[in-house]
Every structure is written in structure tokens, then in C-alpha cells.
GROMACS .gro file of C-alpha atoms in nm:
model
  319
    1UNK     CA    1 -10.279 -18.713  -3.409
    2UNK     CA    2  -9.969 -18.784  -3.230
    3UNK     CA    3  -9.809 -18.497  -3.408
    4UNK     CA    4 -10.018 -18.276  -3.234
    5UNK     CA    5  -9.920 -18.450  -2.890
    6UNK     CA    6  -9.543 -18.407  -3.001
    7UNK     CA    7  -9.603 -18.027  -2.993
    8UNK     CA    8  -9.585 -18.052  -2.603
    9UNK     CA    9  -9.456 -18.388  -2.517
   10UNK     CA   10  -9.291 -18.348  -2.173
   11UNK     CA   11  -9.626 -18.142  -1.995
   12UNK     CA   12  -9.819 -18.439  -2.174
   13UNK     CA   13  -9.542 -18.729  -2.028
   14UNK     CA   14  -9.595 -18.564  -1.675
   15UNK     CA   15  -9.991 -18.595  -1.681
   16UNK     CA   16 -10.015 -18.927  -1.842
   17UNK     CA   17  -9.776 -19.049  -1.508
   18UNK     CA   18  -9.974 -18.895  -1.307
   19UNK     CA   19 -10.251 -19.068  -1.457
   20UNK     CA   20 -10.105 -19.399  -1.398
   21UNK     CA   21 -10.068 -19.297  -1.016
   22UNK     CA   22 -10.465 -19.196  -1.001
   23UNK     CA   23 -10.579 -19.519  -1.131
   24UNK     CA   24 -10.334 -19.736  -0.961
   25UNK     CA   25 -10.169 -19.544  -0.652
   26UNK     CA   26  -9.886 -19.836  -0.655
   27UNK     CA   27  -9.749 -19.821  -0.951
   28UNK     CA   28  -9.528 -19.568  -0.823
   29UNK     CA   29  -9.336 -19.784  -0.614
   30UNK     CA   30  -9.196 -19.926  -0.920
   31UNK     CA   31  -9.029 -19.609  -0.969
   32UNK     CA   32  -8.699 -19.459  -0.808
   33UNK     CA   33  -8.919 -19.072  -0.750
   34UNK     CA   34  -9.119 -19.263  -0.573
   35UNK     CA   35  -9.056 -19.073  -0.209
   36UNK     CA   36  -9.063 -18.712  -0.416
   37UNK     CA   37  -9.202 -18.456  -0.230
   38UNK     CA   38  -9.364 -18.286  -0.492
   39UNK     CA   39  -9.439 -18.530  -0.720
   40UNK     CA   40  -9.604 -18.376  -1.031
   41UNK     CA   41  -9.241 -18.127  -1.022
   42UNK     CA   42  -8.987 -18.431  -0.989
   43UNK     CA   43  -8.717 -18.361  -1.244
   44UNK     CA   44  -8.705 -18.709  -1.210
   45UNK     CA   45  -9.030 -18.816  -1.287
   46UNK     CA   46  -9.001 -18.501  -1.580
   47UNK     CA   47  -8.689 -18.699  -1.732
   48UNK     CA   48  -8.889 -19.014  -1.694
   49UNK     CA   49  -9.219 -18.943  -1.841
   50UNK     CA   50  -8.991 -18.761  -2.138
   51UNK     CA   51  -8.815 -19.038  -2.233
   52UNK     CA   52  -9.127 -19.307  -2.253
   53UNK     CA   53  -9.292 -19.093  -2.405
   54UNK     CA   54  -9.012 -18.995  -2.687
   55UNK     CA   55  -9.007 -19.393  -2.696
   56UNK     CA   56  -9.437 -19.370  -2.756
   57UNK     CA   57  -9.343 -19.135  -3.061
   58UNK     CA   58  -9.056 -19.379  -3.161
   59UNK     CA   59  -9.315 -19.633  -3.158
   60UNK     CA   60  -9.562 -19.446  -3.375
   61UNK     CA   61  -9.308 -19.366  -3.663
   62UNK     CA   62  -9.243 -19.760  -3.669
   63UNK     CA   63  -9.621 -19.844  -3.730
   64UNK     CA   64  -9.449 -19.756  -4.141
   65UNK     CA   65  -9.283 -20.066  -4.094
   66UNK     CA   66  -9.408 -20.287  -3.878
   67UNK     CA   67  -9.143 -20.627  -3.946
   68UNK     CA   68  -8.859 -20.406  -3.770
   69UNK     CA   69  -9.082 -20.246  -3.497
   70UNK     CA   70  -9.234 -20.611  -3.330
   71UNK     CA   71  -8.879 -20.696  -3.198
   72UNK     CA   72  -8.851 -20.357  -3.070
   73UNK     CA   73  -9.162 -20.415  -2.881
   74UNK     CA   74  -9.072 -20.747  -2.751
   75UNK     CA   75  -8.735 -20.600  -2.641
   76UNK     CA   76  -8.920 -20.361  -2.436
   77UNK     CA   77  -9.160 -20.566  -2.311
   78UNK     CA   78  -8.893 -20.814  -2.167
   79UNK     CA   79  -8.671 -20.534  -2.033
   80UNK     CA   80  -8.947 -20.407  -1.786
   81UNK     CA   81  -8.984 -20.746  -1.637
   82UNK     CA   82  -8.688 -20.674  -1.401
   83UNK     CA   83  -8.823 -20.353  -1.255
   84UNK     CA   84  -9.130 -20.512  -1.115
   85UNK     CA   85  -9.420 -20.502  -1.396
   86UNK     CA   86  -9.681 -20.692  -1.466
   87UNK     CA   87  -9.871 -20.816  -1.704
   88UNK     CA   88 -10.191 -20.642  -1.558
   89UNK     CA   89 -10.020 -20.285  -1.578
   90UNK     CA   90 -10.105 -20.263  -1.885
   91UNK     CA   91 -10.436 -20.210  -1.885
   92UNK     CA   92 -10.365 -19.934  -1.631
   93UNK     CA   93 -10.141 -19.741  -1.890
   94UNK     CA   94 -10.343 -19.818  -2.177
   95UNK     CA   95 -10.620 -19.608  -1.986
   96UNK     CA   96 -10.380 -19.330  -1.903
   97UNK     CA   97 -10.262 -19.311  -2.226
   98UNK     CA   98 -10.602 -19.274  -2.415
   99UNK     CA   99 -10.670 -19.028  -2.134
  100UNK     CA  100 -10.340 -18.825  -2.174
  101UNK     CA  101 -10.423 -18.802  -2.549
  102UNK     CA  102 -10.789 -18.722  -2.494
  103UNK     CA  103 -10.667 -18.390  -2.277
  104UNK     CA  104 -10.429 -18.318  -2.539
  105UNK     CA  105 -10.646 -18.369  -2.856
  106UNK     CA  106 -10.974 -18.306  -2.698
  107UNK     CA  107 -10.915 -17.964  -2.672
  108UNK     CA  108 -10.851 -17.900  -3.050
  109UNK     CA  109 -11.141 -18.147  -3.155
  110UNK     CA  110 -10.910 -18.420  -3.314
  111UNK     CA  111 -11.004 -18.677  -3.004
  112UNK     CA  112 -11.294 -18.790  -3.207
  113UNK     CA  113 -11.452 -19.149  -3.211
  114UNK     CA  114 -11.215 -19.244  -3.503
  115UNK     CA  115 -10.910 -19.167  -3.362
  116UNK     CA  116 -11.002 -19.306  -3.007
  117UNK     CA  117 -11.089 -19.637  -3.196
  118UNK     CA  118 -10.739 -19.636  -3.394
  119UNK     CA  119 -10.555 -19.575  -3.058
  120UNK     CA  120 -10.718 -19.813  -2.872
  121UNK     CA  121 -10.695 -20.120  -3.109
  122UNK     CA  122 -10.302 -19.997  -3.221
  123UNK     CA  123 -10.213 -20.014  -2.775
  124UNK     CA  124 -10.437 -20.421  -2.817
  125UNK     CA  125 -10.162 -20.464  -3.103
  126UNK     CA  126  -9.846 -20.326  -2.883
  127UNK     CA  127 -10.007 -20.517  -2.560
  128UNK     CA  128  -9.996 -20.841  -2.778
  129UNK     CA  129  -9.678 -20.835  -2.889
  130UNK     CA  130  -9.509 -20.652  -2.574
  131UNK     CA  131  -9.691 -20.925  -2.299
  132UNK     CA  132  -9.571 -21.255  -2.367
  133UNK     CA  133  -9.194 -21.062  -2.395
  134UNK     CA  134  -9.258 -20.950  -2.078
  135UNK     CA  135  -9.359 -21.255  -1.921
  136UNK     CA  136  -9.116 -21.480  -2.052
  137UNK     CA  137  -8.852 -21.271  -1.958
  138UNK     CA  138  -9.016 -21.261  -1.564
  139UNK     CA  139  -8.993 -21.637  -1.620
  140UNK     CA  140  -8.648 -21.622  -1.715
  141UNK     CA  141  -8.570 -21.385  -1.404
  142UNK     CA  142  -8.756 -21.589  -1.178
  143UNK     CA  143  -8.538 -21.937  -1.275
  144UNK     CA  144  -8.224 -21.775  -1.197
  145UNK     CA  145  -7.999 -21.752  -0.938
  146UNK     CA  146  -7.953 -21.461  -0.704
  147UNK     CA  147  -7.585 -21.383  -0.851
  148UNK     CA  148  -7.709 -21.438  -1.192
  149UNK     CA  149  -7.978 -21.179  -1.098
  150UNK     CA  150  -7.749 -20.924  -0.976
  151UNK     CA  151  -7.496 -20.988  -1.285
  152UNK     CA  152  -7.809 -20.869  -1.536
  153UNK     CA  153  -7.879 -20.578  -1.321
  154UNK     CA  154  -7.549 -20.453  -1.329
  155UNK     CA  155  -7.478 -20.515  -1.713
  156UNK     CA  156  -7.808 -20.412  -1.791
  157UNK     CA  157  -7.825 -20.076  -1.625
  158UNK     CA  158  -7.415 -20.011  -1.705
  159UNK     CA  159  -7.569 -20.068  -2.129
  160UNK     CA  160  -7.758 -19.724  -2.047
  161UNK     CA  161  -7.426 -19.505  -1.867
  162UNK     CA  162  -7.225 -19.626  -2.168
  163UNK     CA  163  -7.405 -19.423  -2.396
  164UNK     CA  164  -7.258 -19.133  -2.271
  165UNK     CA  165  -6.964 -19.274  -2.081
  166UNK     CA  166  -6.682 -18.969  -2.153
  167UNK     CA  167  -6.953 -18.714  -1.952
  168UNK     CA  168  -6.979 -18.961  -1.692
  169UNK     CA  169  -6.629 -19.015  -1.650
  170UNK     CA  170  -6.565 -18.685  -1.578
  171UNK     CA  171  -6.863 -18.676  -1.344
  172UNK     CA  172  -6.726 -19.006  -1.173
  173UNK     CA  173  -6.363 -18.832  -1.124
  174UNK     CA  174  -6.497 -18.467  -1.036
  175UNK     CA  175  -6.701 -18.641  -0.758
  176UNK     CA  176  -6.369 -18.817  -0.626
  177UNK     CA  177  -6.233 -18.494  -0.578
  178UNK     CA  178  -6.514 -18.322  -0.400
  179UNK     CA  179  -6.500 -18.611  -0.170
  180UNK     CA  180  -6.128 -18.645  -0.119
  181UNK     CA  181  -5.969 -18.329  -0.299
  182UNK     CA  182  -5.629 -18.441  -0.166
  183UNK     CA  183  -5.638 -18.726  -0.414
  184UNK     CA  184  -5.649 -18.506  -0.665
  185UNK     CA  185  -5.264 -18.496  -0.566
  186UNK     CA  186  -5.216 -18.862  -0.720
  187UNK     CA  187  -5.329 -18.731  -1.113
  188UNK     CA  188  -5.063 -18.593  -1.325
  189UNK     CA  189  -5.373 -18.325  -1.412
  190UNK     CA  190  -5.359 -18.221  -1.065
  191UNK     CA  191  -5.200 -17.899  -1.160
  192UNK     CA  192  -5.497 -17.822  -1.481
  193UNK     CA  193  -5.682 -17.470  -1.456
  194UNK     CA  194  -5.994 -17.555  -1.544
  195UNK     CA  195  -6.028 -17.964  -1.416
  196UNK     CA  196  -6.359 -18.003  -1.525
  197UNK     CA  197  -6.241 -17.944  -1.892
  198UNK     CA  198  -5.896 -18.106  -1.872
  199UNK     CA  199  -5.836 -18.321  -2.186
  200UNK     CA  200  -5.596 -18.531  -1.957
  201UNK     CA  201  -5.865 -18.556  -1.691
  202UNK     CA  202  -6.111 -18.622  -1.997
  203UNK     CA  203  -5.868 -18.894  -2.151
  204UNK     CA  204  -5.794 -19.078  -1.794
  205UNK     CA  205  -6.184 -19.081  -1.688
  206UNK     CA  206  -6.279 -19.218  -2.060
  207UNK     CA  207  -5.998 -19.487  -1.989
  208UNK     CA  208  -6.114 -19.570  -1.648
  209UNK     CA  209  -6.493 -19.586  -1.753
  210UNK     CA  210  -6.412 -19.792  -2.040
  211UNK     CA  211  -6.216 -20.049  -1.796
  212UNK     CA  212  -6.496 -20.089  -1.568
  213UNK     CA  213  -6.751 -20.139  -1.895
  214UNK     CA  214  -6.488 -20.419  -1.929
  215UNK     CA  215  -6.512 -20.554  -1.569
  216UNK     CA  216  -6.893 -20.527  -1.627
  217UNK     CA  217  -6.905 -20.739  -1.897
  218UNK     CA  218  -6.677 -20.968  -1.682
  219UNK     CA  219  -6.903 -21.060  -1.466
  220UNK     CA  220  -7.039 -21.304  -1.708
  221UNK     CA  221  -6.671 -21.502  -1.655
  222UNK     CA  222  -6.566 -21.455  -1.300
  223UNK     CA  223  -6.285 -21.719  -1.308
  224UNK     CA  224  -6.106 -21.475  -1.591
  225UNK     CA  225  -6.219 -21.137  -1.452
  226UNK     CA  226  -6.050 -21.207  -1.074
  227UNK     CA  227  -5.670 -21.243  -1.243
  228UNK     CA  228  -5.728 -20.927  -1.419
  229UNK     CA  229  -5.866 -20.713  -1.089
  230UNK     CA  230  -5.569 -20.833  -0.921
  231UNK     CA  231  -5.334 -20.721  -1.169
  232UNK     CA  232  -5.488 -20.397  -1.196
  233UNK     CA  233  -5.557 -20.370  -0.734
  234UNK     CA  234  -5.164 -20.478  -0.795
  235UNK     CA  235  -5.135 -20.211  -1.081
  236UNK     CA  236  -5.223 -19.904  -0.862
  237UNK     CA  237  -4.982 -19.941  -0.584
  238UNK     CA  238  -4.710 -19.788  -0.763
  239UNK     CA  239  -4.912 -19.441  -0.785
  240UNK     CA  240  -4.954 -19.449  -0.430
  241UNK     CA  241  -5.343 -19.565  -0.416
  242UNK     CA  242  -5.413 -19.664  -0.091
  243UNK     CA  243  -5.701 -19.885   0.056
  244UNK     CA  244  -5.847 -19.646   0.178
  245UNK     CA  245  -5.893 -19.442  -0.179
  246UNK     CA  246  -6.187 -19.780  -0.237
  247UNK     CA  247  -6.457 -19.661  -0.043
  248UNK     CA  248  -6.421 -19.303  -0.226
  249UNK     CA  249  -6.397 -19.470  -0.504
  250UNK     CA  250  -6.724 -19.649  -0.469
  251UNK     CA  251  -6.898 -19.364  -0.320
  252UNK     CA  252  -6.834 -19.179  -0.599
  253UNK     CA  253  -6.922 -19.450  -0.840
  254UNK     CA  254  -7.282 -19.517  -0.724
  255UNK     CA  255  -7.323 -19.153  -0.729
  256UNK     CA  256  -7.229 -19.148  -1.098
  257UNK     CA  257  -7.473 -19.406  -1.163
  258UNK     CA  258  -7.742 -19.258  -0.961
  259UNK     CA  259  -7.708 -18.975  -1.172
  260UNK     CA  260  -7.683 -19.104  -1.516
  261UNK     CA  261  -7.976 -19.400  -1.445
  262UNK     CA  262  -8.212 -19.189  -1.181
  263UNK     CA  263  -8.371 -18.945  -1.429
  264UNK     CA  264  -8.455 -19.302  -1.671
  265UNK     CA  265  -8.624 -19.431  -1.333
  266UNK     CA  266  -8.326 -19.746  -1.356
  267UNK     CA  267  -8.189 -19.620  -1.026
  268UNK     CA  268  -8.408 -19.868  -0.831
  269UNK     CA  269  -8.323 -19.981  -0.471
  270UNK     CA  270  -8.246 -20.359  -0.647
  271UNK     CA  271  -8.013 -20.196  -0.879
  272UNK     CA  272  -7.815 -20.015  -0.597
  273UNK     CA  273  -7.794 -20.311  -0.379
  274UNK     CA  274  -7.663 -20.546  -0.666
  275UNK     CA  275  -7.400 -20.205  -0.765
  276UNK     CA  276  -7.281 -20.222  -0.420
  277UNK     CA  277  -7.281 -20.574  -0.380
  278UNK     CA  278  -7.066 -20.599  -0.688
  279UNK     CA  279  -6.819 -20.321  -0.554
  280UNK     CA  280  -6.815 -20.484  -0.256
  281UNK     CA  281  -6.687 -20.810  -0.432
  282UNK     CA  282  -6.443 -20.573  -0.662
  283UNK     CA  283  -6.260 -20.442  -0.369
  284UNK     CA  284  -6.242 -20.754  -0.197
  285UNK     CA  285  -6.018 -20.912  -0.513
  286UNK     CA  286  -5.868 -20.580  -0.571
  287UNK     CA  287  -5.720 -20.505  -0.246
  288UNK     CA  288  -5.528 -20.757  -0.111
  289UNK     CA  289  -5.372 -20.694  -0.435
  290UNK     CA  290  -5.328 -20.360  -0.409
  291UNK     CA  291  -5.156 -20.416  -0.038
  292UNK     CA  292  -4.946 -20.721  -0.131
  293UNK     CA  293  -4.822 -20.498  -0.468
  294UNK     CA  294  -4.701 -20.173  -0.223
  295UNK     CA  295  -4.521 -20.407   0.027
  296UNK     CA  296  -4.362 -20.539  -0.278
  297UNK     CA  297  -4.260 -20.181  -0.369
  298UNK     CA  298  -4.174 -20.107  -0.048
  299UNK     CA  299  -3.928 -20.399  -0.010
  300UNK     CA  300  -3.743 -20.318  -0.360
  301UNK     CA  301  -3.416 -20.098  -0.355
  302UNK     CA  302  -3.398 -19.781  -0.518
  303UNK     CA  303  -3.248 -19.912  -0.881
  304UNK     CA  304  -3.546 -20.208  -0.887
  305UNK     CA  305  -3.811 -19.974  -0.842
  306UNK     CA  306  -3.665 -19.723  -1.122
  307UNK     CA  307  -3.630 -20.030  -1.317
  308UNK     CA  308  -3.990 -20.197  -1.261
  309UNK     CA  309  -4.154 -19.787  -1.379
  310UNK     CA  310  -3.944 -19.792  -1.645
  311UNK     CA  311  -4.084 -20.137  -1.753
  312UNK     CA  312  -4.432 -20.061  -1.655
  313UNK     CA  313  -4.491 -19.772  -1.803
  314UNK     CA  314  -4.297 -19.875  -2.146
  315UNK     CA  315  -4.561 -20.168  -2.091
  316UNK     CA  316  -4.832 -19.926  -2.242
  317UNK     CA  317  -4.622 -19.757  -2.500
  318UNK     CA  318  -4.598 -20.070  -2.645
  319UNK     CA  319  -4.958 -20.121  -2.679
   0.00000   0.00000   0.00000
């Protein structure tokens, strides 16, 4: 039956959210579309509703082996215990679900009695196994501390922007320059015809994307991370990076993440706070750096600072 549903899966995501927001008109506040004007036609909500329910279908093909699809479940019943659910939402989807398949079977008589009846008791089997994921994990969320809080938001939502991290590199730099387009000036693509598709603009953004995945996963060791954001705040000085570039630079960020964790409904106001706290705490180790590296520069003579870009830069040759 759910090959049937397939045939129009996105028009069939849209109503069964809908749905959800009929039976229980606050549920939406979970979501990040939850001020959209027009609801129902919220690219968000479309990109939303597509990708549960590609993950519904996902979840269908692994009822042929059900040993590999139970930890599936339970990882996706403890992931949505940091956006807010509860154990009695699912009742409320279970309805809009067998609802949303009713409208889409009922139609070509498939919804009968059997099929309800299969549906029904195979959402009891996912509700069993994806509940007491979802409440440990709640438990889990609820014992720790705010900064260990904010740490799994970040790392958590930055695991879905690396899965396409080159296109949102180039997103992350290309919204640098519509913000400041004179710092454009500091990039040795500065001069490239067509930016946008710039494999030096394409190679630096992967780089720089791949270095805050590192910084991410450095949360989980502060004492370790703080040496290396000081060395690279102390890093930048020589290519004339200013403090004021950091607020750009953060603007543009949490724009880049907006975008690549908005349409998956993972651009909640929690996960923007802890993003900007985390900047926040970035910049503060980065710049003093940053400063304390140019008056360095500053201070050298002429044949020091030949010498120290001549070291630095053979520095990553080397590698």
C-alpha cells in the first residue's frame, strides 16, 4: 500500500502535517515554520513533511529485516527528544498518519479493513520501540548541564550541514561577500569570473567548513580546542583579517546554517541561541589572538616579516 502513497509523497507529507496541526494545534510550535504565513505553502514545512515522510518509506522497506531497522528506530526516537517531543505525540501522529493514508488509499479502494489493521498494529510496533528511545534520551537531556546542552545542539545539528558541506561552503563564503564585498579583496580568488564556481573559492570554503566541523567536534575538549583557535585568531592576522571581519563572519555563518537545517525543521530558536552562543565564545578566544598576532606583525621589520611568510606558508607545503 505504501507504494501507492510513494506515487505522490510530498502532497501526501504536506496533508499528513497539516493533520498533526488539526488534531493538536501546538505541535507546531515544535517546528521552525511555525510563524509561516501561509502555512499549508511553506517550502519549509514542504521540505519537512518530504523528508519524514521519505524516512516513513525508509522505514517500510526495513520491515524485510527487522534486526537492522529497531536501532534505526531507537535512534530516531532519541534524536527527537531535543526538539521538544513527547511521548504523548505519538498518538497524535499515529492518527494523522492512518488518516493521511486513508485520503491517499481510500480513493483507489486499497484503504480496506485489512490494511488499516496492518498499519495500525505495524505504528504500536514503531511506537514501542521508538518511546522508551525517546524518553531515555529526554532523561539524558534533562541531567545535563546547560553547556553540555548547547555542545549536543551544536554537534548534533553541524552532523546534518556536513552532509553536504562543499555546497555550503560556498554558500557560507558567497554570503560573506554580499555582506562585505570589499572582503572579497583579502581572497587570492578575488579576481575569478564566475565566483560562485571558482575551484579556488570551492577548495578554500571546503577547507574552512571542514575546520569548523573540527572546532565542532572540539567542543567536546575545550581545554585542547582554545590553543588551537588562538593559533588560527593568531593565524589570520597576516592576511589582513581584522576584528571587525567576526561579526560578518558569524552573520554569515548562522545564515548558512539556517539554510542548510531550516527546510529539516532543525533550525529551532534553541539551536540558534546555542550557534550564537558558541560563536560568541569562538570570537572571544579568537580575537585577542587575532589583535595580539597583527601588533606582532606590525612591530617586525621588513626582512622578519618576509621571513615569518616564507616560513608560514612553507608550513603547509610541508603537510
Amino acid at each position: 500500500s505504501w507504494a501507492l502513497v510513494e506515487k505522490d509523497l510530498d502532497a501526501h507529507g504536506i496533508k499528513f502535517f497539516m493533520r498533526i496541526f488539526t488534531i493538536a494545534p501546538g505541535a507546531l510550535q515544535l517546528f521552525s515554520f511555525k510563524d509561516a504565513k501561509d502555512l499549508e505553502k511553506s517550502p519549509e514545512l514542504a521540505a519537512h513533511a518530504g523528508t519524514v515522510m521519505r524516512t516513513v518509506g525508509q522505514a517500510v522497506a526495513g520491515l524485510s529485516d527487522v534486526q537492522t531497522l529497531i536501532p534505526v528506530l531507537q535512534s530516531l526516537g532519541g534524536a527527537h527528544a531535543k526538539y521538544g517531543v513527547q511521548p504523548e505525540h505519538f498518538p497524535i501522529v499515529g492518527e494523522a498518519l492512518l488518516w493521511t493514508l486513508e485520503q491517499g488509499l481510500g480513493p483507489a479502494g486499497v484503504w480496506t479493513s485489512e490494511v488499516k489493521d496492518a498499519w495500525t498494529k505495524t505504528w504500536d510496533t514503531v511506537v514501542s520501540v521508538m518511546e522508551p528511545a525517546l524518553i531515555e534520551s529526554a532523561r539524558e537531556i534533562s541531567a545535563m548541564t546547560p553547556a553540555d546542552h548547547m555542545k549536543r545542539l551544536v554537534q548534533d545539528s553541524w552532523a546534518l550541514v556536513e552532509k553536504d558541506l562543499d555546497a555550503h561552503g560556498i554558500k557560507f563564503f558567497m554570503r560573506i561577500f554580499t555582506i562585505a564585498p570589499g572582503a572579497l579583496q583579502l581572497f587570492s580568488f578575488k579576481d575569478a569570473k564566475d565566483l560562485e564556481k571558482s575551484p579556488e573559492l570551492a577548495a578554500h570554503a571546503g577547507t574552512v567548513m571542514r575546520t569548523v566541523g573540527q572546532a565542532v567536534a572540539g567542543l567536546s575538549d575545550v581545554q585542547t580546542l582554545i590553543p588551537v583557535l588562538q593559533s588560527l585568531g593568531g593565524a589570520h592576522a597576516k592576511y589582513g583579517v581584522q576584528p571587525e571581519h567576526f561579526p560578518i563572519v558569524g552573520e554569515a555563518l548562522l545564515w548558512t546554517l539556517e539554510q542548510g537545517l531550516g527546510p529539516a525543521g532543525v533550525w529551532t530558536s534553541e539551536v540558534k541561541d546555542a550557534w550564537t552562543k558558541t560563536w560568541d565564545t569562538v570570537v572571544s578566544v579568537m580575537e585577542p589572538a587575532l589583535i595580539e598576532s597583527a601588533r606582532e606583525i606590525s612591530a617586525m621589520t621588513p626582512a622578519d616579516h618576509m621571513k615569518r611568510l616564507v616560513q608560514d606558508s612553507w608550513a603547509l607545503v610541508e603537510k
